[in-house]
């Protein structure tokens, strides 16, 4: 019996989708699903959800729920991580405090100021998780969904290089599906590969029956002026390759979009968008509670869209698939740093998961990625060394922050976020930092 552990299972909507995707595979229908969360109330909802999903799908899964992480990990074959350290309050602070200083973000969970502080809250928990896995399930795969994806996987490569870790994100998958629909081609007939960094990878190969689809996309954009008001289309026009993350996310990774009211209006952006999304997630949790309490059926999305269930199925059954993963750059992308975490295709089957070397990115794509990599490097080094100055320097390297705020303002912003997050941060980083002297 395959044992799959869900860390942060209190993210009940995502847990519902993952459990459904797992149990739809006949070979995994009798899996042991172990749910862990530090919030007993959320864990109770997740447990009831998993039981109902199993019943709806006619599966024979064993469901276990525990607030004890070590108990959950004991004997695991796969560990799916989807924690949100600090919950909605910390997430809102990452968005609203910068906004009070004049810095606009949309999602704030990947890079930039929001991503830096989300990473610094998450690293200590990942360190503990890795230590438990080394002891209790050293051969298990750790499949990470928690953002900031690249920084978290980078941190794990520092503190637990011996563990098998892959970061998973659905951005490449949905980009390929959405673009196929846009140009009127069945996605199952397309071939696509992307490479770069998470949420800022580039669609390098995109074909239908051997024909490059980019000319069709360009024609489609020219035929609809409204498409030119999308952030991703603007990036595509300027860089020449389509980015794999949504326009909302992509807007906050560059200096081009959130710096002025005119750009925000032109590209139809909504600063602080994730505050509303987070509150809607809480509302969805309440709706799930009421549905379960009334004996109603939870709504299940059709089809297996998430990579974790597909990877687990391939490793267990030997079924060959190609997915996209986030892993340390060990000869995978020639013109990005060898220790950075990159997003590339990977082949997975019964013999394991093998990332595909993609050579050098187009130089302009690598140039865009470099700022993102620099923010991640400084954040990881700040946590490793305990140097709070590096936290500020990480924020200073963010194109969005530096296009809007002065260095002095960035220092003050980081001081305020340190105060807001308090004990969630590593002890050495819980301090204000003077601007420095010549």
XYZ file of C-alpha atoms in Angstrom, residues 104 228-229 231 255-271:
21
model
C 2.123 47.620 -5.028
C -2.431 43.533 -26.047
C -3.654 44.772 -22.676
C 0.813 41.658 -19.145
C 9.709 46.961 -13.170
C 7.378 47.571 -16.091
C 3.833 47.400 -14.784
C 2.986 48.305 -11.165
C 5.144 51.427 -10.986
C 2.382 53.826 -12.096
C -1.381 54.236 -12.111
C -1.309 54.564 -15.907
C 0.329 51.168 -16.358
C -2.032 49.561 -13.855
C -5.015 50.873 -15.795
C -3.556 49.984 -19.178
C -2.870 46.390 -18.212
C -6.031 45.977 -16.104
C -4.184 45.065 -12.912
C -5.530 44.824 -9.373
C -2.965 45.540 -6.659
